[in-house]
Each structure stands twice: as C-alpha cells, then as structure tokens.
Amino acid sequence: MQAAILKFEKLLNENVNHFPTLSTEVLEAKAAGKWSKKEILGHLTDSAIHNLVRFTEINYLEKPYHHRPYNQIDLVNLNQYQIMDPDELLQLWLVLNKQIVRLMKSVDEKALDYKIVLSDESVIDLRFLMTDYVEHLEHHINQIKS
C-alpha cells in the first residue's frame, strides 16, 4: 500500500503546478465524442468524490461492501465541468484527493482485506480498490498531459 500512496502523492504534487500552466484553449478543446482536458479533470473529481465515500463507508457498513457504480458521462455533463472556472476545478480535485491520501495513510491493515462485491458480482478487496484508484488517476492525468 505504501508504494501506491507514494505514487499518489507524487501525481498530486507534480500536477497541481502543471495543470494551471495549460491555456483555457487547451483545457477546453474537444474532439468529437471525447472529453476535454477540463472534463477529464472533472471526471477525476467525480471519481474522487465516489471513492472517498467508498473508502470511508467500507469501514462501518455491513460486510461485504457492495460497490455502487455511477454514470460517469452524466456526472461530467450535469456538473458542467466544461464551463467551470479551471482554478476552482483544480482546487476541488486537489482537496478531495488530499483527503483520500490522508485516509489511505490511516487505513487499518485489516481493513485492506475487506471484501467488495462489484455490480457484476465479482469480488475484490479494499487494497485492490485503492491501488486501482491511483492507477486510474495516473491514466487520466497522462491524458491531460498529452
């Protein structure tokens, strides 16, 4: 888990200063059927919101924990990330992720083995979900940086 946390912190630290260097035109440019870089950051914000809830709830709800999916496209559209102030969006994304880092650093070792049932009935554990969150974040950050 420590490696995932270090990678997570590095991603946050590197990109909190990089994102503001991107022009509005670059952030808002869209290809047909694709999200803009700004909308990708919005998607990462939605992901942070939902995963913060998951990472927290698993500690006190009945086990196994049942993972609730969310409609990513609808959320990006409903939250209007394309027209949101880029600095506000960046701060929202950053603060949510700093809280997730705090939670990951303090999670009980036994809790990492808590079982999570996905919508397709497959089973993972909290360790996998947290590590996968960092990988997902890295994937989308690379899209923003390209």
Coordinates of N, CA and C in Angstrom, one line a residue:
M1 N 0.8 -1.2 0.0 CA 0.0 0.0 0.0 C 0.9 1.3 0.0
Q2 N 2.0 1.2 0.6 CA 2.9 2.3 0.7 C 3.3 2.8 -0.6
A3 N 3.6 1.9 -1.5 CA 4.0 2.3 -2.9 C 2.9 3.0 -3.6
A4 N 1.7 2.6 -3.4 CA 0.5 3.3 -4.1 C 0.4 4.7 -3.5
I5 N 0.6 4.8 -2.2 CA 0.4 6.1 -1.6 C 1.5 7.1 -2.0
L6 N 2.7 6.6 -2.1 CA 3.8 7.4 -2.6 C 3.6 7.9 -4.1
K7 N 3.1 7.0 -4.9 CA 2.8 7.3 -6.3 C 1.7 8.3 -6.3
F8 N 0.7 8.1 -5.5 CA -0.5 9.0 -5.5 C 0.0 10.5 -5.1
E9 N 0.8 10.6 -4.0 CA 1.3 11.9 -3.6 C 2.2 12.5 -4.7
K10 N 3.0 11.7 -5.4 CA 3.8 12.3 -6.5 C 2.9 12.8 -7.6
L11 N 1.9 12.1 -8.0 CA 1.0 12.5 -9.0 C 0.3 13.8 -8.6
L12 N -0.1 14.0 -7.4 CA -0.8 15.2 -6.9 C 0.2 16.4 -7.0
N13 N 1.4 16.1 -6.4 CA 2.4 17.2 -6.3 C 2.9 17.7 -7.7
E14 N 3.1 16.7 -8.6 CA 3.6 17.1 -9.9 C 2.5 17.9 -10.7
N15 N 1.3 17.5 -10.6 CA 0.3 18.1 -11.4 C -0.5 19.3 -10.9
V16 N -0.4 19.5 -9.6 CA -1.1 20.7 -9.1 C -0.4 21.9 -9.7
N17 N 0.8 21.9 -10.0 CA 1.5 23.0 -10.6 C 1.5 23.0 -12.1
H18 N 1.3 21.8 -12.7 CA 1.3 21.6 -14.2 C 0.0 22.1 -14.8
F19 N -1.1 21.7 -14.2 CA -2.4 22.0 -14.8 C -2.7 23.5 -15.0
P20 N -2.3 24.3 -14.0 CA -2.5 25.8 -14.2 C -1.7 26.4 -15.4
T21 N -0.7 25.7 -15.9 CA 0.1 26.2 -17.0 C -0.6 26.0 -18.3
L22 N -1.6 25.2 -18.3 CA -2.4 24.9 -19.6 C -3.3 26.0 -19.9
S23 N -3.3 26.5 -21.1 CA -4.2 27.6 -21.5 C -5.7 27.1 -21.5
T24 N -6.6 28.1 -21.4 CA -8.0 27.8 -21.5 C -8.3 27.0 -22.8
E25 N -7.7 27.5 -23.9 CA -8.0 26.8 -25.2 C -7.6 25.3 -25.1
V26 N -6.5 25.0 -24.6 CA -6.0 23.6 -24.5 C -6.9 22.9 -23.5
L27 N -7.3 23.4 -22.4 CA -8.2 22.8 -21.4 C -9.5 22.5 -22.0
E28 N -10.1 23.4 -22.8 CA -11.4 23.2 -23.3 C -11.6 22.6 -24.6
A29 N -10.5 22.4 -25.3 CA -10.6 21.8 -26.7 C -11.2 20.4 -26.6
K30 N -12.1 20.1 -27.6 CA -12.8 18.8 -27.6 C -12.7 18.2 -29.0
A31 N -12.4 16.9 -29.0 CA -12.6 16.2 -30.2 C -13.9 15.5 -30.2
A32 N -14.5 15.2 -31.3 CA -15.8 14.6 -31.4 C -15.9 13.3 -30.5
G33 N -16.9 13.3 -29.6 CA -17.1 12.2 -28.8 C -16.1 12.0 -27.7
K34 N -15.3 13.0 -27.4 CA -14.2 12.8 -26.4 C -14.4 14.0 -25.4
W35 N -14.0 13.7 -24.2 CA -14.0 14.8 -23.2 C -12.8 15.7 -23.4
S36 N -13.0 17.0 -23.0 CA -11.9 17.9 -23.0 C -11.0 17.6 -21.8
K37 N -9.8 18.2 -21.8 CA -8.9 18.0 -20.6 C -9.6 18.5 -19.3
K38 N -10.3 19.5 -19.4 CA -11.1 20.1 -18.3 C -12.1 19.0 -17.8
E39 N -12.8 18.4 -18.8 CA -13.8 17.4 -18.4 C -13.2 16.2 -17.8
I40 N -12.0 15.8 -18.3 CA -11.3 14.7 -17.7 C -10.9 15.0 -16.3
L41 N -10.5 16.2 -16.0 CA -10.2 16.6 -14.6 C -11.5 16.6 -13.8
G42 N -12.6 17.0 -14.4 CA -13.9 16.9 -13.7 C -14.3 15.4 -13.4
H43 N -14.1 14.5 -14.4 CA -14.3 13.1 -14.2 C -13.4 12.6 -13.0
L44 N -12.2 13.0 -12.9 CA -11.3 12.6 -11.8 C -11.9 13.2 -10.5
T45 N -12.5 14.3 -10.5 CA -13.2 14.9 -9.3 C -14.3 14.0 -8.9
D46 N -15.2 13.6 -9.9 CA -16.3 12.7 -9.6 C -15.8 11.4 -9.0
S47 N -14.7 10.9 -9.6 CA -14.1 9.7 -9.1 C -13.6 9.8 -7.7
A48 N -13.0 10.9 -7.4 CA -12.6 11.2 -6.0 C -13.7 11.2 -5.0
I49 N -14.8 11.9 -5.4 CA -16.0 12.0 -4.6 C -16.5 10.6 -4.3
H50 N -16.7 9.8 -5.3 CA -17.3 8.5 -5.1 C -16.4 7.5 -4.4
N51 N -15.1 7.6 -4.7 CA -14.1 6.7 -4.0 C -13.9 7.1 -2.5
L52 N -13.9 8.4 -2.2 CA -13.8 8.9 -0.8 C -15.0 8.3 0.0
V53 N -16.2 8.3 -0.6 CA -17.3 7.7 0.1 C -17.1 6.2 0.3
R54 N -16.7 5.5 -0.8 CA -16.4 4.1 -0.7 C -15.4 3.7 0.3
F55 N -14.2 4.4 0.3 CA -13.1 4.1 1.2 C -13.5 4.4 2.6
T56 N -14.5 5.2 2.8 CA -14.9 5.5 4.2 C -16.0 4.6 4.6
E57 N -17.0 4.4 3.8 CA -18.2 3.5 4.1 C -17.8 2.1 4.4
I58 N -16.8 1.6 3.7 CA -16.4 0.2 3.9 C -16.0 -0.1 5.3
N59 N -15.7 0.9 6.1 CA -15.2 0.7 7.5 C -16.4 0.5 8.4
Y60 N -17.6 1.0 8.1 CA -18.7 0.9 9.0 C -20.0 0.2 8.5
L61 N -20.1 0.0 7.2 CA -21.2 -0.7 6.7 C -21.1 -2.2 6.8
E62 N -22.2 -2.9 6.6 CA -22.2 -4.3 6.7 C -21.3 -4.9 5.6
K63 N -20.6 -6.0 5.9 CA -19.7 -6.6 5.0 C -20.3 -7.8 4.4
P64 N -20.1 -8.2 3.2 CA -19.2 -7.5 2.3 C -19.8 -6.2 1.8
Y65 N -19.0 -5.2 1.5 CA -19.4 -3.9 1.0 C -19.8 -4.1 -0.5
H66 N -20.9 -3.5 -0.8 CA -21.4 -3.5 -2.2 C -21.1 -2.2 -2.9
H67 N -20.3 -2.3 -3.9 CA -19.8 -1.2 -4.8 C -21.0 -0.7 -5.6
R68 N -21.2 0.6 -5.6 CA -22.3 1.2 -6.4 C -21.6 2.0 -7.5
P69 N -21.9 1.5 -8.8 CA -21.3 2.3 -9.9 C -22.0 3.6 -10.1
Y70 N -21.5 4.5 -10.9 CA -22.1 5.8 -11.2 C -22.0 6.1 -12.7
N71 N -22.8 6.9 -13.2 CA -22.8 7.2 -14.6 C -21.8 8.3 -14.8
Q72 N -20.7 8.0 -15.3 CA -19.6 9.0 -15.5 C -19.9 10.1 -16.5
I73 N -20.5 9.7 -17.6 CA -20.8 10.7 -18.6 C -21.9 11.7 -18.1
D74 N -22.9 11.2 -17.5 CA -24.0 12.1 -17.0 C -23.4 13.0 -15.9
L75 N -22.5 12.5 -15.0 CA -22.0 13.4 -14.0 C -21.1 14.5 -14.6
V76 N -20.3 14.2 -15.5 CA -19.5 15.2 -16.2 C -20.3 16.3 -16.8
N77 N -21.4 15.9 -17.4 CA -22.3 16.8 -18.1 C -23.1 17.6 -17.0
L78 N -23.7 16.9 -16.0 CA -24.5 17.6 -15.0 C -23.7 18.6 -14.2
N79 N -22.4 18.2 -13.9 CA -21.6 19.1 -13.1 C -21.0 20.3 -13.9
Q80 N -21.2 20.3 -15.2 CA -20.8 21.4 -16.1 C -19.3 21.7 -16.0
Y81 N -18.5 20.7 -15.9 CA -17.1 20.9 -15.8 C -16.5 21.7 -16.9
Q82 N -17.1 21.6 -18.1 CA -16.5 22.3 -19.3 C -16.6 23.9 -19.1
I83 N -17.6 24.3 -18.3 CA -17.7 25.8 -18.1 C -17.3 26.2 -16.7
M84 N -16.8 25.3 -15.9 CA -16.4 25.7 -14.6 C -15.0 26.4 -14.6
D85 N -14.8 27.3 -13.7 CA -13.6 28.0 -13.5 C -12.5 27.0 -13.3
P86 N -11.4 27.0 -14.2 CA -10.4 26.0 -14.1 C -9.7 26.0 -12.7
D87 N -9.4 27.1 -12.1 CA -8.8 27.1 -10.8 C -9.7 26.5 -9.7
E88 N -11.0 26.8 -9.8 CA -11.9 26.2 -8.8 C -11.9 24.6 -9.0
L89 N -11.9 24.2 -10.2 CA -12.0 22.8 -10.5 C -10.7 22.1 -10.0
L90 N -9.6 22.7 -10.2 CA -8.3 22.2 -9.8 C -8.3 22.1 -8.2
Q91 N -8.8 23.1 -7.6 CA -8.8 23.1 -6.1 C -9.7 22.0 -5.5
L92 N -10.9 21.9 -6.2 CA -11.8 20.8 -5.8 C -11.2 19.5 -5.9
W93 N -10.6 19.2 -7.1 CA -9.9 17.9 -7.3 C -8.8 17.7 -6.3
L94 N -8.0 18.7 -6.0 CA -6.9 18.6 -5.2 C -7.3 18.3 -3.7
V95 N -8.2 19.1 -3.2 CA -8.6 18.9 -1.8 C -9.3 17.5 -1.6
L96 N -10.1 17.1 -2.5 CA -10.7 15.7 -2.3 C -9.6 14.7 -2.3
N97 N -8.6 14.8 -3.2 CA -7.5 13.8 -3.2 C -6.6 13.9 -2.1
K98 N -6.4 15.1 -1.5 CA -5.6 15.1 -0.3 C -6.3 14.4 0.9
Q99 N -7.6 14.5 0.9 CA -8.4 13.8 1.9 C -8.2 12.3 1.7
I100 N -8.3 11.8 0.4 CA -8.1 10.4 0.2 C -6.7 9.9 0.6
V101 N -5.7 10.7 0.3 CA -4.3 10.4 0.8 C -4.3 10.2 2.3
R102 N -4.9 11.1 3.0 CA -5.0 11.0 4.5 C -5.7 9.7 4.9
L103 N -6.8 9.4 4.3 CA -7.5 8.2 4.6 C -6.7 7.0 4.3
M104 N -6.0 6.9 3.1 CA -5.2 5.8 2.7 C -4.0 5.6 3.7
K105 N -3.5 6.7 4.2 CA -2.3 6.6 5.2 C -2.8 6.0 6.5
S106 N -4.1 6.2 6.9 CA -4.5 5.8 8.2 C -5.4 4.6 8.2
V107 N -5.6 4.0 7.0 CA -6.4 2.8 7.0 C -5.8 1.7 7.7
D108 N -6.6 1.0 8.5 CA -6.2 -0.2 9.3 C -5.8 -1.3 8.3
E109 N -4.7 -2.0 8.6 CA -4.2 -3.0 7.8 C -5.2 -4.1 7.5
K110 N -6.0 -4.4 8.6 CA -7.1 -5.4 8.4 C -8.1 -5.0 7.4
A111 N -8.4 -3.7 7.4 CA -9.5 -3.1 6.5 C -9.1 -3.3 5.1
L112 N -7.8 -3.4 4.8 CA -7.4 -3.5 3.4 C -7.9 -4.8 2.8
D113 N -8.2 -5.8 3.6 CA -8.7 -7.1 3.2 C -10.2 -7.2 3.1
Y114 N -10.9 -6.1 3.5 CA -12.4 -6.1 3.5 C -12.8 -6.4 2.0
K115 N -13.8 -7.3 1.9 CA -14.3 -7.7 0.6 C -15.3 -6.7 0.0
I116 N -15.2 -6.5 -1.3 CA -16.1 -5.6 -2.0 C -16.7 -6.4 -3.2
V117 N -18.0 -6.3 -3.2 CA -18.8 -7.0 -4.3 C -19.1 -6.0 -5.4
L118 N -18.6 -6.2 -6.6 CA -18.9 -5.3 -7.7 C -20.2 -5.6 -8.3
S119 N -20.7 -4.8 -9.2 CA -22.0 -4.9 -9.8 C -22.1 -6.2 -10.6
D120 N -21.0 -6.7 -11.1 CA -21.0 -8.0 -11.9 C -20.9 -9.2 -11.0
E121 N -20.9 -9.0 -9.6 CA -20.8 -10.0 -8.6 C -19.4 -10.5 -8.4
S122 N -18.4 -10.0 -9.1 CA -17.0 -10.3 -8.8 C -16.6 -9.7 -7.5
V123 N -15.6 -10.2 -6.8 CA -15.2 -9.7 -5.5 C -13.7 -9.3 -5.5
I124 N -13.5 -8.1 -5.0 CA -12.2 -7.5 -4.8 C -12.0 -7.2 -3.4
D125 N -10.9 -6.6 -3.0 CA -10.7 -6.1 -1.6 C -10.4 -4.6 -1.7
L126 N -10.4 -4.0 -0.5 CA -10.1 -2.6 -0.4 C -8.8 -2.2 -0.9
R127 N -7.8 -3.1 -0.6 CA -6.4 -2.8 -1.1 C -6.4 -2.7 -2.6
F128 N -7.1 -3.6 -3.3 CA -7.2 -3.5 -4.8 C -7.9 -2.2 -5.2
L129 N -9.0 -1.9 -4.6 CA -9.8 -0.7 -5.0 C -8.9 0.6 -4.8
M130 N -8.2 0.7 -3.7 CA -7.4 1.9 -3.5 C -6.2 1.9 -4.5
T131 N -5.6 0.8 -4.8 CA -4.5 0.8 -5.7 C -5.0 1.1 -7.1
D132 N -6.1 0.5 -7.5 CA -6.7 0.8 -8.8 C -7.1 2.2 -8.9
Y133 N -7.5 2.9 -7.8 CA -7.9 4.3 -7.9 C -6.6 5.1 -8.3
V134 N -5.5 4.8 -7.8 CA -4.3 5.5 -8.1 C -3.9 5.3 -9.6
E135 N -4.1 4.0 -10.0 CA -3.8 3.7 -11.5 C -4.7 4.4 -12.4
H136 N -6.0 4.5 -12.0 CA -7.0 5.2 -12.8 C -6.6 6.7 -12.9
L137 N -6.2 7.3 -11.8 CA -5.8 8.7 -11.7 C -4.6 8.9 -12.6
E138 N -3.7 8.0 -12.6 CA -2.5 8.2 -13.4 C -2.8 8.1 -14.9
H139 N -3.7 7.2 -15.2 CA -4.1 7.1 -16.6 C -4.7 8.4 -17.2
H140 N -5.6 9.0 -16.4 CA -6.3 10.2 -16.9 C -5.4 11.4 -16.8
I141 N -4.5 11.4 -15.8 CA -3.5 12.5 -15.8 C -2.6 12.5 -17.0
N142 N -2.2 11.3 -17.4 CA -1.5 11.2 -18.7 C -2.2 11.7 -19.9
Q143 N -3.5 11.5 -19.9 CA -4.4 12.0 -21.0 C -4.4 13.5 -21.0
I144 N -4.4 14.1 -19.8 CA -4.4 15.6 -19.7 C -3.1 16.1 -20.1
K145 N -2.0 15.4 -19.8 CA -0.7 15.9 -20.1 C -0.3 15.7 -21.6
S146 N -1.0 14.9 -22.3 CA -0.7 14.6 -23.7 C -1.2 15.7 -24.6

